[in-house]
Amino acid sequence: MGEPTIRDVARRASVSVASVSRALNGLENVRSETRDRIMAAVTELGYVPNAAARSLSLSRAHAIGVVLPDLHGEFFSECVRGMDREASRRGYLLLLSNMHDDSEQSAMALRAMRGRVDGLLVMAPHIAPASLERALPQALPAVLINAPGEVTSRPGLRIDNRAGVDAMVRHLLDSGYRNIVHVAGPDGNVDAQERAGAFRDAMQRLAPDLPARIMAGDFTEEGGAAAAQEILEGDAPIDAVFAANDMMAIGCLHALRAGGKRVPEDIGVTGFDDVPLARYLDLTTMRVRIADIGARAVARLVDMLDGQGPGDGTELQAPELMARSTTMPRAASSAVPRA
Amino acid sequence: MGEPTIRDVARRASVSVASVSRALNGLENVRSETRDRIMAAVTELGYVPNAAARSLSLSRAHAIGVVLPDLHGEFFSECVRGMDREASRRGYLLLLSNMHDDSEQSAMALRAMRGRVDGLLVMAPHIAPASLERALPQALPAVLINAPGEVTSRPGLRIDNRAGVDAMVRHLLDSGYRNIVHVAGPDGNVDAQERAGAFRDAMQRLAPDLPARIMAGDFTEEGGAAAAQEILEGDAPIDAVFAANDMMAIGCLHALRAGGKRVPEDIGVTGFDDVPLARYLDLTTMRVRIADIGARAVARLVDMLDGQGPGDGTELQAPELMARSTTMPRAASSAVPRA
DNA sequence: TTGTAGGCGTTATCAT
DNA sequence: ATGATAACGCCTACAA
């Protein structure tokens, strides 16, 4: 004899399984005396409904599948944390699965979710939209997180890199910096590309007369240090470095100081992301509330499942400027032209 | 019409559902010609087996429930990361759920997992063993992670705080420090208690003639700074601070340096955990491989589920000494008595 | 208000 | 090798 079933409860309470089901699901049409007998039987037997049977019958699992890439760092942990918060608030469970580079295995992972989840949250920054579209069961509602490109027909959630870069460029100009260089992230990365493109545009728009230099980088601390070295040895009169992420900014910061530069007086340094280390080092950067993105993704998905929200379109999450000590405090009266 | 079922496949391939099931599960007793027809039908229809129906029939879900506390920081993210790695390797899915302080809701969360998971991984550093034992469905195999006390009848996994503290005390003594103070963590925390107790014991055993001072702390950077302040203003000749975690060690480090002390010459500083910031600041500490604990927990649970491992007892995960620049390099010839 | 019975999609046990 | 069919545990018309 395994776990007690609804039948055992019915027998014990001398009622039919239908009544037990009704009582358990809080339907009104059960005499309160009957309900009491049933509840007593439930606790006596330690009965717990079987979720598999339930989802089979209802074709509703009250669970959300989360598909993440293989290498999950800070970003994914944070994101899942936000999802978890919102999901448990809404009474949903989270089912985790990671998407390997191997598209064969990815398909497997997605299959394994069929029947256990009502919808999907997909974090796939490096999967091509087309192959993603192909792998996703089209019957399953899904929200895409930080997916490259807008081409997909699914609702999505993204960091508003453009707005973030804009705010940072504005801050640098307002603080009096004039010769700004952007250290970009790796080519393959969507965020890196967006940030670099947005930098060029922002400079063009906010300070068309100033040069908008862009150097190559790789999102690593060493990459940032290398860029700094190049700046130190070069003859361009750089007075601010805007790195595409915090780790590069930190590498930069150290290398510049080691090279005898005063930060922020001689040269300003800024990053993007606001990782814990950035706050610790008092680095000026753009804070990205990743957990909020995760929470919002769950919220949108659940709304779709409940038939409430329209759910279409890509929603942008605006980063927030954290002006700290690696840039000069904003001058009271600025000569910078506003857009 | 919803998703295609096994019946649709059977119809399309002009065979019975039994044959389809057999073919899909790789049983041998299917003519290869029949199998081909079935597989063709499967791809044509885009059929994917329904996991709920499958678990109902097999009473096996191929999923593992992960129960975490509400406030999950670095520790939990890391742990889940390790679980995820091992689970996907073994063909299991991870079902996340968090255990609120409210024991009512916790019970609910556990109930919701009935039927969808084959076993449980429970991270509950602050739940009393007794109430934990009561909340867990006794029919469900479970592995406890960092649970307080050995009293439970469940197999468990813990950080070997005792071995870690031992190694650190040995390192400090070997490095020539003689007046060591331990800054403890908060009272409620199991790891904090173990570390403090182990410190007392280690000093008693390795250097019975030296004082084994313990100060109160709270695992925060500010707490560490406060302890440092007390040391700076006190008259005890402290030459080493062994904080119960890295954040306190870091707070200490800054406060001591701000107070004019040279580290490691005047005073040594060490932590516990090896958080990313510790490596960054070159802090001597004990590395705890949290992800490995998570992975190992999955491995043990799956072994239990497959009826392989005995699974009993609490397994300890030994931390690793990371000797860095906040302690003096170990003297070639040491006068410290070995145990 | 309560009970009977069919169905949800699979697997497994029988026959054939 | 293949096909019927009874579970698995639950929900829900439909009847009473």
PDB file of N, CA and C in Angstrom, chain A residues 161-242:
ATOM      1  N   ASN A 161      19.033  48.602 -22.896  1.00  0.00           N
ATOM      2  CA  ASN A 161      20.421  49.035 -23.018  1.00  0.00           C
ATOM      3  C   ASN A 161      20.527  50.443 -23.580  1.00  0.00           C
ATOM      4  N   ARG A 162      19.663  50.725 -24.512  1.00  0.00           N
ATOM      5  CA  ARG A 162      19.696  52.026 -25.176  1.00  0.00           C
ATOM      6  C   ARG A 162      19.466  53.155 -24.158  1.00  0.00           C
ATOM      7  N   ALA A 163      18.443  53.001 -23.366  1.00  0.00           N
ATOM      8  CA  ALA A 163      18.148  54.029 -22.361  1.00  0.00           C
ATOM      9  C   ALA A 163      19.289  54.125 -21.349  1.00  0.00           C
ATOM     10  N   GLY A 164      19.843  52.970 -20.988  1.00  0.00           N
ATOM     11  CA  GLY A 164      20.926  52.959 -20.013  1.00  0.00           C
ATOM     12  C   GLY A 164      22.153  53.672 -20.529  1.00  0.00           C
ATOM     13  N   VAL A 165      22.521  53.363 -21.743  1.00  0.00           N
ATOM     14  CA  VAL A 165      23.695  53.997 -22.339  1.00  0.00           C
ATOM     15  C   VAL A 165      23.465  55.498 -22.467  1.00  0.00           C
ATOM     16  N   ASP A 166      22.277  55.826 -22.884  1.00  0.00           N
ATOM     17  CA  ASP A 166      21.901  57.225 -23.003  1.00  0.00           C
ATOM     18  C   ASP A 166      22.115  57.982 -21.701  1.00  0.00           C
ATOM     19  N   ALA A 167      21.595  57.412 -20.638  1.00  0.00           N
ATOM     20  CA  ALA A 167      21.697  58.058 -19.329  1.00  0.00           C
ATOM     21  C   ALA A 167      23.157  58.209 -18.924  1.00  0.00           C
ATOM     22  N   MET A 168      23.944  57.200 -19.211  1.00  0.00           N
ATOM     23  CA  MET A 168      25.338  57.256 -18.807  1.00  0.00           C
ATOM     24  C   MET A 168      26.125  58.289 -19.611  1.00  0.00           C
ATOM     25  N   VAL A 169      25.878  58.317 -20.891  1.00  0.00           N
ATOM     26  CA  VAL A 169      26.569  59.304 -21.730  1.00  0.00           C
ATOM     27  C   VAL A 169      26.202  60.718 -21.261  1.00  0.00           C
ATOM     28  N   ARG A 170      24.952  60.894 -20.995  1.00  0.00           N
ATOM     29  CA  ARG A 170      24.480  62.187 -20.497  1.00  0.00           C
ATOM     30  C   ARG A 170      25.207  62.549 -19.187  1.00  0.00           C
ATOM     31  N   HIS A 171      25.301  61.582 -18.328  1.00  0.00           N
ATOM     32  CA  HIS A 171      25.976  61.810 -17.044  1.00  0.00           C
ATOM     33  C   HIS A 171      27.432  62.201 -17.255  1.00  0.00           C
ATOM     34  N   LEU A 172      28.099  61.513 -18.140  1.00  0.00           N
ATOM     35  CA  LEU A 172      29.515  61.800 -18.382  1.00  0.00           C
ATOM     36  C   LEU A 172      29.687  63.214 -18.945  1.00  0.00           C
ATOM     37  N   LEU A 173      28.831  63.536 -19.896  1.00  0.00           N
ATOM     38  CA  LEU A 173      28.915  64.873 -20.490  1.00  0.00           C
ATOM     39  C   LEU A 173      28.603  65.926 -19.437  1.00  0.00           C
ATOM     40  N   ASP A 174      27.569  65.689 -18.671  1.00  0.00           N
ATOM     41  CA  ASP A 174      27.184  66.631 -17.615  1.00  0.00           C
ATOM     42  C   ASP A 174      28.304  66.810 -16.600  1.00  0.00           C
ATOM     43  N   SER A 175      29.073  65.768 -16.420  1.00  0.00           N
ATOM     44  CA  SER A 175      30.149  65.839 -15.432  1.00  0.00           C
ATOM     45  C   SER A 175      31.395  66.508 -16.009  1.00  0.00           C
ATOM     46  N   GLY A 176      31.309  66.883 -17.259  1.00  0.00           N
ATOM     47  CA  GLY A 176      32.400  67.640 -17.836  1.00  0.00           C
ATOM     48  C   GLY A 176      33.374  66.850 -18.690  1.00  0.00           C
ATOM     49  N   TYR A 177      33.140  65.556 -18.821  1.00  0.00           N
ATOM     50  CA  TYR A 177      34.053  64.762 -19.650  1.00  0.00           C
ATOM     51  C   TYR A 177      33.758  65.030 -21.120  1.00  0.00           C
ATOM     52  N   ARG A 178      34.792  65.028 -21.917  1.00  0.00           N
ATOM     53  CA  ARG A 178      34.604  65.360 -23.328  1.00  0.00           C
ATOM     54  C   ARG A 178      35.159  64.307 -24.272  1.00  0.00           C
ATOM     55  N   ASN A 179      36.221  63.634 -23.861  1.00  0.00           N
ATOM     56  CA  ASN A 179      36.810  62.643 -24.754  1.00  0.00           C
ATOM     57  C   ASN A 179      36.546  61.237 -24.217  1.00  0.00           C
ATOM     58  N   ILE A 180      35.374  60.758 -24.549  1.00  0.00           N
ATOM     59  CA  ILE A 180      34.886  59.509 -23.979  1.00  0.00           C
ATOM     60  C   ILE A 180      35.156  58.344 -24.914  1.00  0.00           C
ATOM     61  N   VAL A 181      35.632  57.248 -24.342  1.00  0.00           N
ATOM     62  CA  VAL A 181      35.795  56.045 -25.151  1.00  0.00           C
ATOM     63  C   VAL A 181      34.936  54.937 -24.557  1.00  0.00           C
ATOM     64  N   HIS A 182      34.293  54.195 -25.432  1.00  0.00           N
ATOM     65  CA  HIS A 182      33.483  53.065 -24.985  1.00  0.00           C
ATOM     66  C   HIS A 182      34.270  51.775 -25.224  1.00  0.00           C
ATOM     67  N   VAL A 183      34.405  50.975 -24.159  1.00  0.00           N
ATOM     68  CA  VAL A 183      35.044  49.673 -24.329  1.00  0.00           C
ATOM     69  C   VAL A 183      33.929  48.640 -24.479  1.00  0.00           C
ATOM     70  N   ALA A 184      33.823  48.068 -25.646  1.00  0.00           N
ATOM     71  CA  ALA A 184      32.695  47.202 -25.979  1.00  0.00           C
ATOM     72  C   ALA A 184      32.892  45.779 -25.478  1.00  0.00           C
ATOM     73  N   GLY A 185      31.784  45.028 -25.462  1.00  0.00           N
ATOM     74  CA  GLY A 185      31.844  43.615 -25.078  1.00  0.00           C
ATOM     75  C   GLY A 185      32.075  42.741 -26.295  1.00  0.00           C
ATOM     76  N   PRO A 186      32.059  41.438 -26.106  1.00  0.00           N
ATOM     77  CA  PRO A 186      32.343  40.501 -27.197  1.00  0.00           C
ATOM     78  C   PRO A 186      31.299  40.573 -28.310  1.00  0.00           C
ATOM     79  N   ASP A 187      31.715  40.268 -29.518  1.00  0.00           N
ATOM     80  CA  ASP A 187      30.853  40.383 -30.687  1.00  0.00           C
ATOM     81  C   ASP A 187      29.571  39.569 -30.579  1.00  0.00           C
ATOM     82  N   GLY A 188      29.694  38.352 -30.080  1.00  0.00           N
ATOM     83  CA  GLY A 188      28.546  37.455 -30.061  1.00  0.00           C
ATOM     84  C   GLY A 188      27.430  37.900 -29.141  1.00  0.00           C
ATOM     85  N   ASN A 189      27.745  38.779 -28.204  1.00  0.00           N
ATOM     86  CA  ASN A 189      26.764  39.125 -27.176  1.00  0.00           C
ATOM     87  C   ASN A 189      25.808  40.243 -27.593  1.00  0.00           C
ATOM     88  N   VAL A 190      24.544  39.999 -27.422  1.00  0.00           N
ATOM     89  CA  VAL A 190      23.525  40.964 -27.834  1.00  0.00           C
ATOM     90  C   VAL A 190      23.635  42.260 -27.059  1.00  0.00           C
ATOM     91  N   ASP A 191      23.750  42.125 -25.738  1.00  0.00           N
ATOM     92  CA  ASP A 191      23.828  43.332 -24.920  1.00  0.00           C
ATOM     93  C   ASP A 191      25.031  44.168 -25.318  1.00  0.00           C
ATOM     94  N   ALA A 192      26.128  43.494 -25.549  1.00  0.00           N
ATOM     95  CA  ALA A 192      27.345  44.202 -25.938  1.00  0.00           C
ATOM     96  C   ALA A 192      27.111  44.998 -27.223  1.00  0.00           C
ATOM     97  N   GLN A 193      26.499  44.350 -28.192  1.00  0.00           N
ATOM     98  CA  GLN A 193      26.242  45.027 -29.464  1.00  0.00           C
ATOM     99  C   GLN A 193      25.321  46.222 -29.281  1.00  0.00           C
ATOM    100  N   GLU A 194      24.238  45.986 -28.530  1.00  0.00           N
ATOM    101  CA  GLU A 194      23.290  47.076 -28.318  1.00  0.00           C
ATOM    102  C   GLU A 194      23.944  48.270 -27.641  1.00  0.00           C
ATOM    103  N   ARG A 195      24.761  47.957 -26.643  1.00  0.00           N
ATOM    104  CA  ARG A 195      25.384  49.053 -25.895  1.00  0.00           C
ATOM    105  C   ARG A 195      26.335  49.850 -26.771  1.00  0.00           C
ATOM    106  N   ALA A 196      27.109  49.153 -27.573  1.00  0.00           N
ATOM    107  CA  ALA A 196      28.048  49.849 -28.456  1.00  0.00           C
ATOM    108  C   ALA A 196      27.287  50.719 -29.453  1.00  0.00           C
ATOM    109  N   GLY A 197      26.261  50.139 -30.052  1.00  0.00           N
ATOM    110  CA  GLY A 197      25.474  50.896 -31.020  1.00  0.00           C
ATOM    111  C   GLY A 197      24.835  52.108 -30.369  1.00  0.00           C
ATOM    112  N   ALA A 198      24.303  51.907 -29.190  1.00  0.00           N
ATOM    113  CA  ALA A 198      23.627  52.992 -28.483  1.00  0.00           C
ATOM    114  C   ALA A 198      24.616  54.085 -28.110  1.00  0.00           C
ATOM    115  N   PHE A 199      25.845  53.688 -27.811  1.00  0.00           N
ATOM    116  CA  PHE A 199      26.859  54.690 -27.464  1.00  0.00           C
ATOM    117  C   PHE A 199      27.129  55.600 -28.654  1.00  0.00           C
ATOM    118  N   ARG A 200      27.326  54.970 -29.792  1.00  0.00           N
ATOM    119  CA  ARG A 200      27.581  55.754 -31.001  1.00  0.00           C
ATOM    120  C   ARG A 200      26.424  56.734 -31.244  1.00  0.00           C
ATOM    121  N   ASP A 201      25.219  56.226 -31.147  1.00  0.00           N
ATOM    122  CA  ASP A 201      24.053  57.067 -31.396  1.00  0.00           C
ATOM    123  C   ASP A 201      23.931  58.195 -30.378  1.00  0.00           C
ATOM    124  N   ALA A 202      24.139  57.843 -29.115  1.00  0.00           N
ATOM    125  CA  ALA A 202      23.979  58.850 -28.056  1.00  0.00           C
ATOM    126  C   ALA A 202      24.986  59.972 -28.241  1.00  0.00           C
ATOM    127  N   MET A 203      26.211  59.620 -28.540  1.00  0.00           N
ATOM    128  CA  MET A 203      27.233  60.644 -28.746  1.00  0.00           C
ATOM    129  C   MET A 203      26.851  61.520 -29.936  1.00  0.00           C
ATOM    130  N   GLN A 204      26.415  60.869 -30.976  1.00  0.00           N
ATOM    131  CA  GLN A 204      26.023  61.595 -32.192  1.00  0.00           C
ATOM    132  C   GLN A 204      24.918  62.602 -31.876  1.00  0.00           C
ATOM    133  N   ARG A 205      24.019  62.168 -31.034  1.00  0.00           N
ATOM    134  CA  ARG A 205      22.851  62.989 -30.739  1.00  0.00           C
ATOM    135  C   ARG A 205      23.137  64.065 -29.697  1.00  0.00           C
ATOM    136  N   LEU A 206      23.858  63.669 -28.633  1.00  0.00           N
ATOM    137  CA  LEU A 206      24.044  64.585 -27.511  1.00  0.00           C
ATOM    138  C   LEU A 206      25.265  65.484 -27.679  1.00  0.00           C
ATOM    139  N   ALA A 207      26.251  64.980 -28.396  1.00  0.00           N
ATOM    140  CA  ALA A 207      27.467  65.775 -28.548  1.00  0.00           C
ATOM    141  C   ALA A 207      28.082  65.501 -29.909  1.00  0.00           C
ATOM    142  N   PRO A 208      27.414  65.962 -30.944  1.00  0.00           N
ATOM    143  CA  PRO A 208      27.830  65.636 -32.311  1.00  0.00           C
ATOM    144  C   PRO A 208      29.238  66.101 -32.650  1.00  0.00           C
ATOM    145  N   ASP A 209      29.727  67.084 -31.894  1.00  0.00           N
ATOM    146  CA  ASP A 209      31.057  67.600 -32.216  1.00  0.00           C
ATOM    147  C   ASP A 209      32.181  66.821 -31.557  1.00  0.00           C
ATOM    148  N   LEU A 210      31.804  65.991 -30.591  1.00  0.00           N
ATOM    149  CA  LEU A 210      32.841  65.235 -29.876  1.00  0.00           C
ATOM    150  C   LEU A 210      33.065  63.886 -30.550  1.00  0.00           C
ATOM    151  N   PRO A 211      34.276  63.360 -30.430  1.00  0.00           N
ATOM    152  CA  PRO A 211      34.559  62.054 -31.028  1.00  0.00           C
ATOM    153  C   PRO A 211      33.891  60.948 -30.219  1.00  0.00           C
ATOM    154  N   ALA A 212      33.424  59.909 -30.885  1.00  0.00           N
ATOM    155  CA  ALA A 212      32.804  58.768 -30.197  1.00  0.00           C
ATOM    156  C   ALA A 212      33.655  57.539 -30.458  1.00  0.00           C
ATOM    157  N   ARG A 213      34.682  57.387 -29.661  1.00  0.00           N
ATOM    158  CA  ARG A 213      35.606  56.272 -29.888  1.00  0.00           C
ATOM    159  C   ARG A 213      35.060  54.971 -29.288  1.00  0.00           C
ATOM    160  N   ILE A 214      35.322  53.867 -29.963  1.00  0.00           N
ATOM    161  CA  ILE A 214      34.941  52.559 -29.436  1.00  0.00           C
ATOM    162  C   ILE A 214      36.118  51.599 -29.545  1.00  0.00           C
ATOM    163  N   MET A 215      36.426  50.956 -28.410  1.00  0.00           N
ATOM    164  CA  MET A 215      37.506  49.974 -28.410  1.00  0.00           C
ATOM    165  C   MET A 215      36.899  48.574 -28.213  1.00  0.00           C
ATOM    166  N   ALA A 216      37.624  47.575 -28.687  1.00  0.00           N
ATOM    167  CA  ALA A 216      37.140  46.208 -28.530  1.00  0.00           C
ATOM    168  C   ALA A 216      37.390  45.706 -27.113  1.00  0.00           C
ATOM    169  N   GLY A 217      36.523  44.847 -26.615  1.00  0.00           N
ATOM    170  CA  GLY A 217      36.684  44.272 -25.276  1.00  0.00           C
ATOM    171  C   GLY A 217      36.033  42.903 -25.229  1.00  0.00           C
ATOM    172  N   ASP A 218      35.998  42.315 -24.059  1.00  0.00           N
ATOM    173  CA  ASP A 218      35.489  40.950 -23.965  1.00  0.00           C
ATOM    174  C   ASP A 218      34.712  40.686 -22.678  1.00  0.00           C
ATOM    175  N   PHE A 219      34.327  41.736 -21.978  1.00  0.00           N
ATOM    176  CA  PHE A 219      33.553  41.600 -20.728  1.00  0.00           C
ATOM    177  C   PHE A 219      34.389  41.081 -19.556  1.00  0.00           C
ATOM    178  N   THR A 220      35.690  40.885 -19.717  1.00  0.00           N
ATOM    179  CA  THR A 220      36.493  40.399 -18.595  1.00  0.00           C
ATOM    180  C   THR A 220      37.320  41.533 -17.978  1.00  0.00           C
ATOM    181  N   GLU A 221      37.756  41.285 -16.749  1.00  0.00           N
ATOM    182  CA  GLU A 221      38.578  42.258 -16.043  1.00  0.00           C
ATOM    183  C   GLU A 221      39.881  42.488 -16.817  1.00  0.00           C
ATOM    184  N   GLU A 222      40.453  41.404 -17.308  1.00  0.00           N
ATOM    185  CA  GLU A 222      41.707  41.514 -18.055  1.00  0.00           C
ATOM    186  C   GLU A 222      41.507  42.344 -19.318  1.00  0.00           C
ATOM    187  N   GLY A 223      40.380  42.118 -19.973  1.00  0.00           N
ATOM    188  CA  GLY A 223      40.075  42.893 -21.169  1.00  0.00           C
ATOM    189  C   GLY A 223      40.043  44.381 -20.859  1.00  0.00           C
ATOM    190  N   GLY A 224      39.464  44.717 -19.707  1.00  0.00           N
ATOM    191  CA  GLY A 224      39.396  46.110 -19.298  1.00  0.00           C
ATOM    192  C   GLY A 224      40.783  46.675 -19.043  1.00  0.00           C
ATOM    193  N   ALA A 225      41.610  45.875 -18.394  1.00  0.00           N
ATOM    194  CA  ALA A 225      42.978  46.316 -18.089  1.00  0.00           C
ATOM    195  C   ALA A 225      43.744  46.553 -19.384  1.00  0.00           C
ATOM    196  N   ALA A 226      43.543  45.657 -20.335  1.00  0.00           N
ATOM    197  CA  ALA A 226      44.236  45.797 -21.620  1.00  0.00           C
ATOM    198  C   ALA A 226      43.835  47.096 -22.311  1.00  0.00           C
ATOM    199  N   ALA A 227      42.544  47.381 -22.266  1.00  0.00           N
ATOM    200  CA  ALA A 227      42.064  48.619 -22.884  1.00  0.00           C
ATOM    201  C   ALA A 227      42.711  49.829 -22.203  1.00  0.00           C
ATOM    202  N   ALA A 228      42.776  49.770 -20.887  1.00  0.00           N
ATOM    203  CA  ALA A 228      43.381  50.877 -20.135  1.00  0.00           C
ATOM    204  C   ALA A 228      44.830  51.067 -20.542  1.00  0.00           C
ATOM    205  N   GLN A 229      45.513  49.968 -20.700  1.00  0.00           N
ATOM    206  CA  GLN A 229      46.920  50.028 -21.086  1.00  0.00           C
ATOM    207  C   GLN A 229      47.077  50.745 -22.420  1.00  0.00           C
ATOM    208  N   GLU A 230      46.190  50.366 -23.321  1.00  0.00           N
ATOM    209  CA  GLU A 230      46.223  50.983 -24.650  1.00  0.00           C
ATOM    210  C   GLU A 230      45.990  52.487 -24.554  1.00  0.00           C
ATOM    211  N   ILE A 231      45.086  52.854 -23.667  1.00  0.00           N
ATOM    212  CA  ILE A 231      44.789  54.281 -23.486  1.00  0.00           C
ATOM    213  C   ILE A 231      45.992  55.014 -22.904  1.00  0.00           C
ATOM    214  N   LEU A 232      46.614  54.389 -21.916  1.00  0.00           N
ATOM    215  CA  LEU A 232      47.766  54.993 -21.252  1.00  0.00           C
ATOM    216  C   LEU A 232      48.909  55.215 -22.251  1.00  0.00           C
ATOM    217  N   GLU A 233      49.087  54.248 -23.126  1.00  0.00           N
ATOM    218  CA  GLU A 233      50.204  54.312 -24.059  1.00  0.00           C
ATOM    219  C   GLU A 233      49.872  55.118 -25.317  1.00  0.00           C
ATOM    220  N   GLY A 234      48.585  55.275 -25.598  1.00  0.00           N
ATOM    221  CA  GLY A 234      48.186  56.000 -26.789  1.00  0.00           C
ATOM    222  C   GLY A 234      48.358  57.511 -26.614  1.00  0.00           C
ATOM    223  N   ASP A 235      48.095  58.241 -27.676  1.00  0.00           N
ATOM    224  CA  ASP A 235      48.272  59.683 -27.577  1.00  0.00           C
ATOM    225  C   ASP A 235      46.947  60.426 -27.634  1.00  0.00           C
ATOM    226  N   ALA A 236      45.833  59.670 -27.711  1.00  0.00           N
ATOM    227  CA  ALA A 236      44.525  60.322 -27.720  1.00  0.00           C
ATOM    228  C   ALA A 236      44.234  60.872 -26.324  1.00  0.00           C
ATOM    229  N   PRO A 237      43.670  62.060 -26.255  1.00  0.00           N
ATOM    230  CA  PRO A 237      43.437  62.729 -24.964  1.00  0.00           C
ATOM    231  C   PRO A 237      42.168  62.225 -24.282  1.00  0.00           C
ATOM    232  N   ILE A 238      42.114  60.940 -23.975  1.00  0.00           N
ATOM    233  CA  ILE A 238      40.920  60.350 -23.358  1.00  0.00           C
ATOM    234  C   ILE A 238      40.723  60.865 -21.925  1.00  0.00           C
ATOM    235  N   ASP A 239      39.512  61.303 -21.604  1.00  0.00           N
ATOM    236  CA  ASP A 239      39.268  61.716 -20.219  1.00  0.00           C
ATOM    237  C   ASP A 239      38.128  60.937 -19.559  1.00  0.00           C
ATOM    238  N   ALA A 240      37.596  59.912 -20.267  1.00  0.00           N
ATOM    239  CA  ALA A 240      36.579  59.060 -19.629  1.00  0.00           C
ATOM    240  C   ALA A 240      36.471  57.722 -20.354  1.00  0.00           C
ATOM    241  N   VAL A 241      36.345  56.663 -19.581  1.00  0.00           N
ATOM    242  CA  VAL A 241      36.155  55.326 -20.142  1.00  0.00           C
ATOM    243  C   VAL A 241      34.788  54.813 -19.708  1.00  0.00           C
ATOM    244  N   PHE A 242      33.966  54.475 -20.671  1.00  0.00           N
ATOM    245  CA  PHE A 242      32.655  53.905 -20.393  1.00  0.00           C
ATOM    246  C   PHE A 242      32.702  52.448 -20.847  1.00  0.00           C
TER     247      PHE A 242
END
